[in-house]
Amino acid sequence: MQVDVLTIFPNLLVSPLQEGIIQRAIVSGALEVFAHNIRDHALGKHAMTDDRPFGGGEGMVMKPEPIVAALRQVLTQRPGAHVILLTPQGRQYSQKMAEDLAKKEHIVLLCGRYEGVDARVEEHIDAEISIGDYVLTGGELAALVIIDSVTRLLPGVLGCSDSAECDTFSRGLLKYPQYTRPRQFEGQEVPELLLSGDHKLISQWRFVESVKRTKARRPDLLQGANFSSQERKLLVGHGVELVESVVAGKDDLH
Ligand code: 6GU
Protein backbone atom coordinates (compact mmCIF):
# COMPACT_ATOMS: atom_id res chain seq x y z
CA MET A 1 0.00 0.00 0.00
CA GLN A 2 1.16 3.51 -0.78
CA VAL A 3 0.36 6.37 1.58
CA ASP A 4 1.07 9.98 0.65
CA VAL A 5 0.92 12.44 3.53
CA LEU A 6 0.50 16.15 2.83
CA THR A 7 1.63 18.25 5.77
CA ILE A 8 3.37 21.46 6.76
CA PHE A 9 5.40 19.45 9.33
CA PRO A 10 6.82 16.43 7.46
CA ASN A 11 9.43 15.87 10.20
CA LEU A 12 6.67 14.88 12.61
CA LEU A 13 6.23 11.68 10.61
CA VAL A 14 9.84 10.54 10.61
CA SER A 15 10.59 8.70 13.83
CA PRO A 16 7.23 6.93 14.34
CA LEU A 17 7.76 5.22 10.98
CA GLN A 18 11.26 4.07 11.92
CA GLU A 19 10.33 1.65 14.69
CA GLY A 20 8.80 -1.75 15.16
CA ILE A 21 6.11 -3.23 12.96
CA ILE A 22 5.70 -0.15 10.75
CA GLN A 23 9.40 -0.04 9.96
CA ARG A 24 9.32 -3.77 9.17
CA ALA A 25 6.36 -3.26 6.86
CA ILE A 26 8.28 -0.52 5.04
CA VAL A 27 11.43 -2.65 4.74
CA SER A 28 9.40 -5.60 3.42
CA GLY A 29 7.68 -3.37 0.85
CA ALA A 30 4.16 -3.97 2.20
CA LEU A 31 3.94 -0.24 3.04
CA GLU A 32 5.36 2.87 1.39
CA VAL A 33 4.92 6.28 2.99
CA PHE A 34 5.76 9.51 1.19
CA ALA A 35 5.67 12.81 3.07
CA HIS A 36 5.03 15.92 0.99
CA ASN A 37 5.62 19.39 2.37
CA ILE A 38 2.65 21.61 1.48
CA ARG A 39 4.96 24.61 1.86
CA ASP A 40 6.88 23.47 -1.24
CA HIS A 41 3.76 24.43 -3.19
CA ALA A 42 3.22 27.79 -1.53
CA LEU A 43 3.72 30.96 -3.52
CA GLY A 44 5.45 34.25 -2.80
CA LYS A 45 8.54 35.29 -0.90
CA HIS A 46 7.21 33.97 2.40
CA ALA A 47 5.67 30.77 1.03
CA MET A 48 2.64 31.29 3.24
CA THR A 49 0.45 28.26 3.85
CA ASP A 50 -2.11 29.98 6.09
CA ASP A 51 -3.84 33.33 6.39
CA ARG A 52 -6.43 35.16 8.50
CA PRO A 53 -10.07 34.04 8.18
CA PHE A 54 -12.48 36.13 6.13
CA GLY A 55 -15.18 37.38 8.47
CA GLY A 56 -12.71 37.74 11.30
CA GLY A 57 -12.05 35.58 14.31
CA GLU A 58 -9.24 33.77 16.05
CA GLY A 59 -6.51 31.71 14.45
CA MET A 60 -5.39 31.10 10.92
CA VAL A 61 -6.90 29.13 8.04
CA MET A 62 -4.87 26.97 5.66
CA LYS A 63 -4.82 28.54 2.19
CA PRO A 64 -6.36 26.48 -0.63
CA GLU A 65 -3.78 27.04 -3.41
CA PRO A 66 -0.75 25.21 -1.92
CA ILE A 67 -2.93 22.31 -0.75
CA VAL A 68 -4.65 21.85 -4.10
CA ALA A 69 -1.33 22.20 -5.95
CA ALA A 70 0.24 19.54 -3.72
CA LEU A 71 -2.79 17.27 -4.14
CA ARG A 72 -2.71 17.63 -7.93
CA GLN A 73 0.94 16.73 -8.04
CA VAL A 74 0.43 13.63 -5.90
CA LEU A 75 -2.66 12.56 -7.87
CA THR A 76 -0.79 12.65 -11.19
CA GLN A 77 1.42 9.90 -9.74
CA ARG A 78 -1.50 8.08 -8.08
CA PRO A 79 -4.59 8.44 -10.21
CA GLY A 80 -7.72 7.32 -8.37
CA ALA A 81 -6.14 7.53 -4.90
CA HIS A 82 -8.58 7.94 -2.00
CA VAL A 83 -8.05 11.43 -0.53
CA ILE A 84 -8.72 11.88 3.20
CA LEU A 85 -8.70 15.13 5.14
CA LEU A 86 -7.77 14.75 8.82
CA THR A 87 -9.91 17.14 10.80
CA PRO A 88 -11.85 17.18 14.09
CA GLN A 89 -14.94 17.81 11.91
CA GLY A 90 -14.57 14.42 10.23
CA ARG A 91 -16.32 11.09 10.73
CA GLN A 92 -15.01 9.27 13.79
CA TYR A 93 -12.37 6.67 12.94
CA SER A 94 -13.05 3.01 13.73
CA GLN A 95 -11.59 -0.45 13.21
CA LYS A 96 -14.13 -0.96 10.42
CA MET A 97 -12.77 2.10 8.61
CA ALA A 98 -9.21 0.81 9.11
CA GLU A 99 -10.27 -2.50 7.51
CA ASP A 100 -11.77 -0.67 4.52
CA LEU A 101 -8.69 1.51 4.06
CA ALA A 102 -6.36 -1.50 4.28
CA LYS A 103 -7.95 -2.81 1.06
CA LYS A 104 -6.98 0.29 -0.92
CA GLU A 105 -3.90 0.52 -3.10
CA HIS A 106 -3.22 4.25 -2.50
CA ILE A 107 -4.44 6.67 0.09
CA VAL A 108 -3.62 10.35 0.49
CA LEU A 109 -3.76 11.83 3.99
CA LEU A 110 -4.10 15.61 4.10
CA CYS A 111 -3.20 16.99 7.51
CA GLY A 112 -5.20 20.05 8.46
CA ARG A 113 -4.16 22.39 11.24
CA TYR A 114 -6.81 22.63 13.91
CA GLU A 115 -8.07 26.13 13.04
CA GLY A 116 -9.19 24.75 9.70
CA VAL A 117 -8.67 24.44 5.99
CA ASP A 118 -10.27 26.75 3.41
CA ALA A 119 -13.66 25.17 2.58
CA ARG A 120 -12.94 25.30 -1.16
CA VAL A 121 -10.53 22.38 -0.72
CA GLU A 122 -13.51 20.10 0.08
CA GLU A 123 -14.32 19.30 -3.52
CA HIS A 124 -10.90 17.64 -3.81
CA ILE A 125 -11.53 15.39 -0.78
CA ASP A 126 -13.19 11.94 -0.71
CA ALA A 127 -13.59 11.64 3.07
CA GLU A 128 -12.98 13.58 6.29
CA ILE A 129 -11.81 11.63 9.32
CA SER A 130 -11.39 12.53 13.01
CA ILE A 131 -9.72 10.12 15.43
CA GLY A 132 -11.80 11.11 18.45
CA ASP A 133 -13.60 13.80 20.37
CA TYR A 134 -10.67 15.96 21.40
CA VAL A 135 -8.66 18.58 19.55
CA LEU A 136 -5.12 18.04 18.29
CA THR A 137 -2.91 20.87 17.03
CA GLY A 138 -2.94 19.23 13.62
CA GLY A 139 -3.76 16.11 11.65
CA GLU A 140 -0.25 14.63 11.68
CA LEU A 141 -0.73 12.46 14.78
CA ALA A 142 -4.09 11.35 13.39
CA ALA A 143 -2.37 10.41 10.10
CA LEU A 144 0.08 8.29 12.09
CA VAL A 145 -2.80 6.62 13.95
CA ILE A 146 -4.36 5.72 10.61
CA ILE A 147 -1.07 4.49 9.15
CA ASP A 148 -0.40 2.37 12.24
CA SER A 149 -3.87 0.81 12.42
CA VAL A 150 -3.96 0.09 8.68
CA THR A 151 -0.41 -1.27 8.46
CA ARG A 152 -1.05 -4.07 10.93
CA LEU A 153 -3.95 -5.23 8.74
CA LEU A 154 -1.87 -5.49 5.54
CA PRO A 155 -1.22 -9.04 4.35
CA GLY A 156 1.99 -10.50 5.74
CA VAL A 157 2.71 -7.67 8.19
CA LEU A 158 1.88 -9.47 11.44
CA GLY A 159 3.80 -12.67 12.06
CA CYS A 160 0.75 -14.74 12.97
CA SER A 161 -1.70 -14.44 10.12
CA ASP A 162 -4.79 -14.53 12.31
CA SER A 163 -3.61 -12.37 15.20
CA ALA A 164 -5.17 -9.28 13.61
CA GLU A 165 -8.43 -11.15 13.09
CA CYS A 166 -8.90 -12.19 16.70
CA ASP A 167 -7.99 -8.74 17.94
CA THR A 168 -9.70 -6.37 20.24
CA PHE A 169 -12.52 -4.83 18.19
CA SER A 170 -12.34 -7.21 15.24
CA ARG A 171 -15.54 -8.80 16.54
CA GLY A 172 -16.52 -5.96 18.80
CA LEU A 173 -15.03 -7.38 21.99
CA LEU A 174 -12.11 -6.27 24.13
CA LYS A 175 -9.14 -8.59 24.45
CA TYR A 176 -9.02 -11.22 27.23
CA PRO A 177 -6.30 -10.97 29.92
CA GLN A 178 -2.89 -12.17 28.73
CA TYR A 179 -0.06 -13.69 30.79
CA THR A 180 3.56 -14.59 30.14
CA ARG A 181 6.45 -15.82 32.28
CA PRO A 182 7.04 -15.88 35.22
CA ARG A 183 4.20 -18.13 36.38
CA GLN A 184 4.22 -16.36 39.73
CA PHE A 185 4.72 -12.60 39.99
CA GLU A 186 4.54 -10.76 43.30
CA GLY A 187 2.18 -13.36 44.69
CA GLN A 188 -0.08 -13.46 41.65
CA GLU A 189 -0.45 -16.74 39.76
CA VAL A 190 -1.18 -17.32 36.09
CA PRO A 191 -4.65 -18.95 35.82
CA GLU A 192 -4.13 -22.73 35.99
CA LEU A 193 -6.23 -23.42 32.90
CA LEU A 194 -3.77 -21.52 30.66
CA LEU A 195 -1.06 -24.01 31.63
CA SER A 196 -3.25 -27.03 30.86
CA GLY A 197 -2.46 -27.30 27.16
CA ASP A 198 -6.19 -27.83 26.49
CA HIS A 199 -6.65 -25.47 23.55
CA LYS A 200 -10.40 -25.81 23.37
CA LEU A 201 -10.86 -24.95 27.05
CA ILE A 202 -8.36 -22.10 26.73
CA SER A 203 -10.16 -20.54 23.81
CA GLN A 204 -13.50 -20.85 25.63
CA TRP A 205 -12.01 -19.23 28.74
CA ARG A 206 -10.61 -16.40 26.62
CA PHE A 207 -13.96 -15.81 24.95
CA VAL A 208 -15.79 -15.63 28.29
CA GLU A 209 -13.13 -13.29 29.73
CA SER A 210 -13.41 -11.06 26.64
CA VAL A 211 -17.15 -10.76 27.10
CA LYS A 212 -16.84 -10.12 30.87
CA ARG A 213 -14.26 -7.42 30.28
CA THR A 214 -16.28 -5.79 27.52
CA LYS A 215 -19.40 -5.84 29.70
CA ALA A 216 -17.50 -4.17 32.56
CA ARG A 217 -15.51 -1.60 30.61
CA ARG A 218 -17.30 -0.96 27.31
CA PRO A 219 -20.92 -2.13 27.57
CA ASP A 220 -21.69 0.08 24.56
CA LEU A 221 -19.71 -2.35 22.37
CA LEU A 222 -22.03 -5.24 23.29
CA GLN A 223 -24.94 -3.51 21.57
CA GLY A 224 -23.55 -4.65 18.23
CA ALA A 225 -22.35 -8.08 19.39
CA ASN A 226 -23.71 -11.19 17.75
CA PHE A 227 -23.19 -14.47 19.59
CA SER A 228 -23.86 -17.96 18.31
CA SER A 229 -26.13 -20.23 20.35
CA GLN A 230 -23.04 -22.17 21.45
CA GLU A 231 -21.38 -18.99 22.65
CA ARG A 232 -24.54 -17.96 24.50
CA LYS A 233 -24.64 -21.34 26.24
CA LEU A 234 -21.02 -20.90 27.27
CA LEU A 235 -21.74 -17.44 28.68
CA VAL A 236 -24.79 -18.62 30.59
CA GLY A 237 -22.73 -21.53 31.94
CA HIS A 238 -20.19 -19.02 33.28
CA GLY A 239 -22.86 -16.81 34.81
CA VAL A 240 -22.39 -13.96 32.35
CA GLU A 241 -25.73 -12.25 31.92
CA LEU A 242 -26.52 -10.21 28.87
CA VAL A 243 -29.61 -8.16 28.13
CA GLU A 244 -32.05 -9.84 25.72
CA SER A 245 -31.37 -7.54 22.76
CA VAL A 246 -27.71 -8.49 22.98
CA VAL A 247 -28.26 -12.19 23.60
CA ALA A 248 -30.51 -12.55 20.56
CA GLY A 249 -28.15 -13.71 17.84
CA LYS A 250 -28.75 -13.85 14.10
CA ASP A 251 -29.82 -17.52 14.28
CA ASP A 252 -32.74 -16.57 16.60
CA LEU A 253 -34.43 -14.56 13.89
CA HIS A 254 -35.70 -17.54 11.90
CL1 6GU B 1 -7.93 14.31 12.48
N1 6GU B 1 -7.27 16.56 13.62
C1 6GU B 1 -7.21 17.42 14.67
N2 6GU B 1 -6.62 18.60 14.52
N3 6GU B 1 -7.72 17.13 15.86
C2 6GU B 1 -8.29 15.94 15.98
C3 6GU B 1 -8.38 15.01 14.95
C4 6GU B 1 -7.84 15.37 13.76
N4 6GU B 1 -9.02 13.94 15.39
C5 6GU B 1 -9.31 14.19 16.66
N5 6GU B 1 -8.89 15.39 17.01
mmCIF file of C-alpha atoms and ligand atoms in Angstrom:
data_model
loop_
_atom_site.group_PDB
_atom_site.id
_atom_site.type_symbol
_atom_site.label_atom_id
_atom_site.label_comp_id
_atom_site.label_asym_id
_atom_site.label_seq_id
_atom_site.Cartn_x
_atom_site.Cartn_y
_atom_site.Cartn_z
ATOM 1 C CA MET A 1 0.000 0.000 0.000
ATOM 2 C CA GLN A 2 1.158 3.513 -0.781
ATOM 3 C CA VAL A 3 0.364 6.369 1.576
ATOM 4 C CA ASP A 4 1.074 9.980 0.649
ATOM 5 C CA VAL A 5 0.917 12.438 3.532
ATOM 6 C CA LEU A 6 0.496 16.154 2.827
ATOM 7 C CA THR A 7 1.631 18.253 5.771
ATOM 8 C CA ILE A 8 3.371 21.461 6.761
ATOM 9 C CA PHE A 9 5.396 19.446 9.331
ATOM 10 C CA PRO A 10 6.820 16.434 7.464
ATOM 11 C CA ASN A 11 9.433 15.865 10.198
ATOM 12 C CA LEU A 12 6.665 14.884 12.609
ATOM 13 C CA LEU A 13 6.234 11.678 10.608
ATOM 14 C CA VAL A 14 9.840 10.543 10.611
ATOM 15 C CA SER A 15 10.593 8.701 13.827
ATOM 16 C CA PRO A 16 7.227 6.930 14.338
ATOM 17 C CA LEU A 17 7.758 5.219 10.980
ATOM 18 C CA GLN A 18 11.264 4.069 11.925
ATOM 19 C CA GLU A 19 10.333 1.646 14.687
ATOM 20 C CA GLY A 20 8.796 -1.755 15.158
ATOM 21 C CA ILE A 21 6.107 -3.228 12.958
ATOM 22 C CA ILE A 22 5.702 -0.150 10.754
ATOM 23 C CA GLN A 23 9.399 -0.042 9.964
ATOM 24 C CA ARG A 24 9.323 -3.772 9.173
ATOM 25 C CA ALA A 25 6.361 -3.257 6.863
ATOM 26 C CA ILE A 26 8.279 -0.516 5.039
ATOM 27 C CA VAL A 27 11.433 -2.649 4.741
ATOM 28 C CA SER A 28 9.399 -5.597 3.418
ATOM 29 C CA GLY A 29 7.677 -3.374 0.851
ATOM 30 C CA ALA A 30 4.159 -3.969 2.204
ATOM 31 C CA LEU A 31 3.937 -0.239 3.035
ATOM 32 C CA GLU A 32 5.356 2.869 1.391
ATOM 33 C CA VAL A 33 4.920 6.284 2.994
ATOM 34 C CA PHE A 34 5.756 9.514 1.186
ATOM 35 C CA ALA A 35 5.667 12.808 3.073
ATOM 36 C CA HIS A 36 5.030 15.921 0.989
ATOM 37 C CA ASN A 37 5.616 19.393 2.372
ATOM 38 C CA ILE A 38 2.654 21.609 1.484
ATOM 39 C CA ARG A 39 4.960 24.610 1.862
ATOM 40 C CA ASP A 40 6.880 23.466 -1.242
ATOM 41 C CA HIS A 41 3.756 24.427 -3.193
ATOM 42 C CA ALA A 42 3.218 27.793 -1.532
ATOM 43 C CA LEU A 43 3.718 30.956 -3.524
ATOM 44 C CA GLY A 44 5.454 34.247 -2.795
ATOM 45 C CA LYS A 45 8.543 35.293 -0.904
ATOM 46 C CA HIS A 46 7.212 33.972 2.399
ATOM 47 C CA ALA A 47 5.672 30.766 1.030
ATOM 48 C CA MET A 48 2.636 31.291 3.236
ATOM 49 C CA THR A 49 0.446 28.263 3.851
ATOM 50 C CA ASP A 50 -2.108 29.984 6.086
ATOM 51 C CA ASP A 51 -3.840 33.334 6.392
ATOM 52 C CA ARG A 52 -6.435 35.155 8.504
ATOM 53 C CA PRO A 53 -10.072 34.037 8.179
ATOM 54 C CA PHE A 54 -12.484 36.133 6.126
ATOM 55 C CA GLY A 55 -15.182 37.375 8.468
ATOM 56 C CA GLY A 56 -12.710 37.738 11.305
ATOM 57 C CA GLY A 57 -12.051 35.582 14.312
ATOM 58 C CA GLU A 58 -9.236 33.773 16.045
ATOM 59 C CA GLY A 59 -6.508 31.710 14.454
ATOM 60 C CA MET A 60 -5.394 31.100 10.921
ATOM 61 C CA VAL A 61 -6.896 29.133 8.041
ATOM 62 C CA MET A 62 -4.873 26.972 5.658
ATOM 63 C CA LYS A 63 -4.820 28.541 2.195
ATOM 64 C CA PRO A 64 -6.355 26.484 -0.633
ATOM 65 C CA GLU A 65 -3.775 27.040 -3.414
ATOM 66 C CA PRO A 66 -0.749 25.215 -1.919
ATOM 67 C CA ILE A 67 -2.932 22.307 -0.747
ATOM 68 C CA VAL A 68 -4.649 21.845 -4.101
ATOM 69 C CA ALA A 69 -1.335 22.200 -5.954
ATOM 70 C CA ALA A 70 0.240 19.541 -3.717
ATOM 71 C CA LEU A 71 -2.791 17.269 -4.139
ATOM 72 C CA ARG A 72 -2.711 17.635 -7.931
ATOM 73 C CA GLN A 73 0.944 16.727 -8.045
ATOM 74 C CA VAL A 74 0.427 13.632 -5.905
ATOM 75 C CA LEU A 75 -2.659 12.555 -7.871
ATOM 76 C CA THR A 76 -0.792 12.653 -11.190
ATOM 77 C CA GLN A 77 1.420 9.897 -9.737
ATOM 78 C CA ARG A 78 -1.504 8.083 -8.085
ATOM 79 C CA PRO A 79 -4.587 8.442 -10.213
ATOM 80 C CA GLY A 80 -7.715 7.320 -8.368
ATOM 81 C CA ALA A 81 -6.143 7.525 -4.900
ATOM 82 C CA HIS A 82 -8.578 7.940 -1.996
ATOM 83 C CA VAL A 83 -8.045 11.434 -0.526
ATOM 84 C CA ILE A 84 -8.718 11.879 3.199
ATOM 85 C CA LEU A 85 -8.696 15.135 5.141
ATOM 86 C CA LEU A 86 -7.767 14.748 8.822
ATOM 87 C CA THR A 87 -9.906 17.139 10.803
ATOM 88 C CA PRO A 88 -11.849 17.178 14.090
ATOM 89 C CA GLN A 89 -14.937 17.813 11.911
ATOM 90 C CA GLY A 90 -14.568 14.424 10.231
ATOM 91 C CA ARG A 91 -16.319 11.095 10.735
ATOM 92 C CA GLN A 92 -15.010 9.267 13.794
ATOM 93 C CA TYR A 93 -12.370 6.673 12.940
ATOM 94 C CA SER A 94 -13.046 3.013 13.733
ATOM 95 C CA GLN A 95 -11.589 -0.446 13.212
ATOM 96 C CA LYS A 96 -14.126 -0.964 10.421
ATOM 97 C CA MET A 97 -12.766 2.103 8.614
ATOM 98 C CA ALA A 98 -9.205 0.810 9.106
ATOM 99 C CA GLU A 99 -10.267 -2.502 7.508
ATOM 100 C CA ASP A 100 -11.770 -0.673 4.520
ATOM 101 C CA LEU A 101 -8.692 1.513 4.059
ATOM 102 C CA ALA A 102 -6.363 -1.499 4.281
ATOM 103 C CA LYS A 103 -7.951 -2.809 1.057
ATOM 104 C CA LYS A 104 -6.978 0.286 -0.921
ATOM 105 C CA GLU A 105 -3.903 0.524 -3.105
ATOM 106 C CA HIS A 106 -3.221 4.247 -2.503
ATOM 107 C CA ILE A 107 -4.437 6.669 0.092
ATOM 108 C CA VAL A 108 -3.622 10.348 0.488
ATOM 109 C CA LEU A 109 -3.755 11.826 3.991
ATOM 110 C CA LEU A 110 -4.098 15.605 4.098
ATOM 111 C CA CYS A 111 -3.197 16.987 7.512
ATOM 112 C CA GLY A 112 -5.201 20.048 8.461
ATOM 113 C CA ARG A 113 -4.163 22.392 11.240
ATOM 114 C CA TYR A 114 -6.812 22.635 13.912
ATOM 115 C CA GLU A 115 -8.075 26.125 13.040
ATOM 116 C CA GLY A 116 -9.194 24.752 9.701
ATOM 117 C CA VAL A 117 -8.672 24.435 5.992
ATOM 118 C CA ASP A 118 -10.274 26.746 3.408
ATOM 119 C CA ALA A 119 -13.664 25.167 2.578
ATOM 120 C CA ARG A 120 -12.937 25.296 -1.157
ATOM 121 C CA VAL A 121 -10.532 22.375 -0.722
ATOM 122 C CA GLU A 122 -13.505 20.102 0.085
ATOM 123 C CA GLU A 123 -14.318 19.303 -3.521
ATOM 124 C CA HIS A 124 -10.900 17.637 -3.807
ATOM 125 C CA ILE A 125 -11.530 15.393 -0.781
ATOM 126 C CA ASP A 126 -13.189 11.937 -0.714
ATOM 127 C CA ALA A 127 -13.593 11.643 3.066
ATOM 128 C CA GLU A 128 -12.978 13.584 6.286
ATOM 129 C CA ILE A 129 -11.813 11.631 9.324
ATOM 130 C CA SER A 130 -11.391 12.532 13.011
ATOM 131 C CA ILE A 131 -9.718 10.117 15.431
ATOM 132 C CA GLY A 132 -11.802 11.113 18.447
ATOM 133 C CA ASP A 133 -13.601 13.801 20.374
ATOM 134 C CA TYR A 134 -10.670 15.958 21.396
ATOM 135 C CA VAL A 135 -8.663 18.577 19.549
ATOM 136 C CA LEU A 136 -5.121 18.037 18.289
ATOM 137 C CA THR A 137 -2.907 20.869 17.027
ATOM 138 C CA GLY A 138 -2.944 19.235 13.619
ATOM 139 C CA GLY A 139 -3.765 16.113 11.647
ATOM 140 C CA GLU A 140 -0.246 14.633 11.682
ATOM 141 C CA LEU A 141 -0.731 12.456 14.777
ATOM 142 C CA ALA A 142 -4.093 11.352 13.385
ATOM 143 C CA ALA A 143 -2.369 10.414 10.095
ATOM 144 C CA LEU A 144 0.079 8.291 12.092
ATOM 145 C CA VAL A 145 -2.796 6.620 13.950
ATOM 146 C CA ILE A 146 -4.359 5.718 10.608
ATOM 147 C CA ILE A 147 -1.072 4.488 9.147
ATOM 148 C CA ASP A 148 -0.397 2.369 12.245
ATOM 149 C CA SER A 149 -3.869 0.812 12.422
ATOM 150 C CA VAL A 150 -3.961 0.087 8.680
ATOM 151 C CA THR A 151 -0.412 -1.273 8.459
ATOM 152 C CA ARG A 152 -1.053 -4.075 10.930
ATOM 153 C CA LEU A 153 -3.950 -5.228 8.741
ATOM 154 C CA LEU A 154 -1.871 -5.486 5.542
ATOM 155 C CA PRO A 155 -1.223 -9.044 4.348
ATOM 156 C CA GLY A 156 1.993 -10.500 5.742
ATOM 157 C CA VAL A 157 2.715 -7.670 8.187
ATOM 158 C CA LEU A 158 1.875 -9.468 11.437
ATOM 159 C CA GLY A 159 3.799 -12.669 12.065
ATOM 160 C CA CYS A 160 0.752 -14.740 12.969
ATOM 161 C CA SER A 161 -1.697 -14.440 10.123
ATOM 162 C CA ASP A 162 -4.786 -14.526 12.315
ATOM 163 C CA SER A 163 -3.610 -12.372 15.198
ATOM 164 C CA ALA A 164 -5.167 -9.281 13.608
ATOM 165 C CA GLU A 165 -8.429 -11.145 13.090
ATOM 166 C CA CYS A 166 -8.896 -12.190 16.704
ATOM 167 C CA ASP A 167 -7.992 -8.736 17.941
ATOM 168 C CA THR A 168 -9.696 -6.367 20.242
ATOM 169 C CA PHE A 169 -12.521 -4.829 18.192
ATOM 170 C CA SER A 170 -12.337 -7.211 15.237
ATOM 171 C CA ARG A 171 -15.537 -8.795 16.538
ATOM 172 C CA GLY A 172 -16.525 -5.956 18.795
ATOM 173 C CA LEU A 173 -15.028 -7.379 21.992
ATOM 174 C CA LEU A 174 -12.112 -6.268 24.134
ATOM 175 C CA LYS A 175 -9.144 -8.594 24.448
ATOM 176 C CA TYR A 176 -9.019 -11.217 27.226
ATOM 177 C CA PRO A 177 -6.304 -10.971 29.916
ATOM 178 C CA GLN A 178 -2.895 -12.174 28.729
ATOM 179 C CA TYR A 179 -0.057 -13.687 30.785
ATOM 180 C CA THR A 180 3.558 -14.594 30.136
ATOM 181 C CA ARG A 181 6.446 -15.817 32.278
ATOM 182 C CA PRO A 182 7.038 -15.880 35.220
ATOM 183 C CA ARG A 183 4.204 -18.128 36.381
ATOM 184 C CA GLN A 184 4.219 -16.362 39.726
ATOM 185 C CA PHE A 185 4.718 -12.605 39.993
ATOM 186 C CA GLU A 186 4.539 -10.758 43.300
ATOM 187 C CA GLY A 187 2.185 -13.363 44.694
ATOM 188 C CA GLN A 188 -0.078 -13.464 41.649
ATOM 189 C CA GLU A 189 -0.449 -16.744 39.755
ATOM 190 C CA VAL A 190 -1.178 -17.319 36.091
ATOM 191 C CA PRO A 191 -4.655 -18.947 35.821
ATOM 192 C CA GLU A 192 -4.127 -22.734 35.989
ATOM 193 C CA LEU A 193 -6.225 -23.415 32.900
ATOM 194 C CA LEU A 194 -3.765 -21.523 30.662
ATOM 195 C CA LEU A 195 -1.058 -24.010 31.631
ATOM 196 C CA SER A 196 -3.245 -27.033 30.862
ATOM 197 C CA GLY A 197 -2.457 -27.303 27.164
ATOM 198 C CA ASP A 198 -6.186 -27.835 26.486
ATOM 199 C CA HIS A 199 -6.652 -25.473 23.549
ATOM 200 C CA LYS A 200 -10.400 -25.810 23.367
ATOM 201 C CA LEU A 201 -10.856 -24.951 27.048
ATOM 202 C CA ILE A 202 -8.362 -22.102 26.735
ATOM 203 C CA SER A 203 -10.159 -20.541 23.812
ATOM 204 C CA GLN A 204 -13.505 -20.849 25.626
ATOM 205 C CA TRP A 205 -12.011 -19.226 28.744
ATOM 206 C CA ARG A 206 -10.606 -16.401 26.616
ATOM 207 C CA PHE A 207 -13.957 -15.808 24.950
ATOM 208 C CA VAL A 208 -15.785 -15.632 28.291
ATOM 209 C CA GLU A 209 -13.125 -13.291 29.733
ATOM 210 C CA SER A 210 -13.412 -11.059 26.642
ATOM 211 C CA VAL A 211 -17.153 -10.755 27.104
ATOM 212 C CA LYS A 212 -16.843 -10.122 30.870
ATOM 213 C CA ARG A 213 -14.264 -7.419 30.282
ATOM 214 C CA THR A 214 -16.282 -5.795 27.523
ATOM 215 C CA LYS A 215 -19.396 -5.842 29.698
ATOM 216 C CA ALA A 216 -17.504 -4.173 32.564
ATOM 217 C CA ARG A 217 -15.513 -1.604 30.611
ATOM 218 C CA ARG A 218 -17.298 -0.960 27.314
ATOM 219 C CA PRO A 219 -20.922 -2.129 27.572
ATOM 220 C CA ASP A 220 -21.690 0.083 24.556
ATOM 221 C CA LEU A 221 -19.714 -2.348 22.373
ATOM 222 C CA LEU A 222 -22.026 -5.244 23.294
ATOM 223 C CA GLN A 223 -24.940 -3.510 21.569
ATOM 224 C CA GLY A 224 -23.554 -4.646 18.229
ATOM 225 C CA ALA A 225 -22.354 -8.078 19.387
ATOM 226 C CA ASN A 226 -23.713 -11.190 17.751
ATOM 227 C CA PHE A 227 -23.190 -14.465 19.594
ATOM 228 C CA SER A 228 -23.861 -17.964 18.305
ATOM 229 C CA SER A 229 -26.130 -20.226 20.347
ATOM 230 C CA GLN A 230 -23.042 -22.169 21.448
ATOM 231 C CA GLU A 231 -21.376 -18.985 22.649
ATOM 232 C CA ARG A 232 -24.535 -17.957 24.499
ATOM 233 C CA LYS A 233 -24.637 -21.337 26.244
ATOM 234 C CA LEU A 234 -21.021 -20.900 27.268
ATOM 235 C CA LEU A 235 -21.744 -17.441 28.679
ATOM 236 C CA VAL A 236 -24.795 -18.619 30.594
ATOM 237 C CA GLY A 237 -22.728 -21.529 31.938
ATOM 238 C CA HIS A 238 -20.194 -19.025 33.279
ATOM 239 C CA GLY A 239 -22.862 -16.809 34.811
ATOM 240 C CA VAL A 240 -22.387 -13.956 32.350
ATOM 241 C CA GLU A 241 -25.732 -12.247 31.917
ATOM 242 C CA LEU A 242 -26.515 -10.214 28.865
ATOM 243 C CA VAL A 243 -29.607 -8.159 28.132
ATOM 244 C CA GLU A 244 -32.054 -9.845 25.723
ATOM 245 C CA SER A 245 -31.375 -7.537 22.762
ATOM 246 C CA VAL A 246 -27.709 -8.487 22.984
ATOM 247 C CA VAL A 247 -28.263 -12.188 23.601
ATOM 248 C CA ALA A 248 -30.508 -12.545 20.557
ATOM 249 C CA GLY A 249 -28.148 -13.706 17.844
ATOM 250 C CA LYS A 250 -28.746 -13.855 14.102
ATOM 251 C CA ASP A 251 -29.818 -17.516 14.283
ATOM 252 C CA ASP A 252 -32.737 -16.567 16.603
ATOM 253 C CA LEU A 253 -34.426 -14.559 13.890
ATOM 254 C CA HIS A 254 -35.696 -17.542 11.901
HETATM 255 CL CL1 6GU B 1 -7.930 14.308 12.478
HETATM 256 N N1 6GU B 1 -7.270 16.563 13.620
HETATM 257 C C1 6GU B 1 -7.210 17.418 14.673
HETATM 258 N N2 6GU B 1 -6.623 18.600 14.519
HETATM 259 N N3 6GU B 1 -7.716 17.133 15.859
HETATM 260 C C2 6GU B 1 -8.293 15.940 15.984
HETATM 261 C C3 6GU B 1 -8.381 15.012 14.947
HETATM 262 C C4 6GU B 1 -7.845 15.366 13.759
HETATM 263 N N4 6GU B 1 -9.023 13.936 15.395
HETATM 264 C C5 6GU B 1 -9.306 14.187 16.660
HETATM 265 N N5 6GU B 1 -8.888 15.391 17.014
#
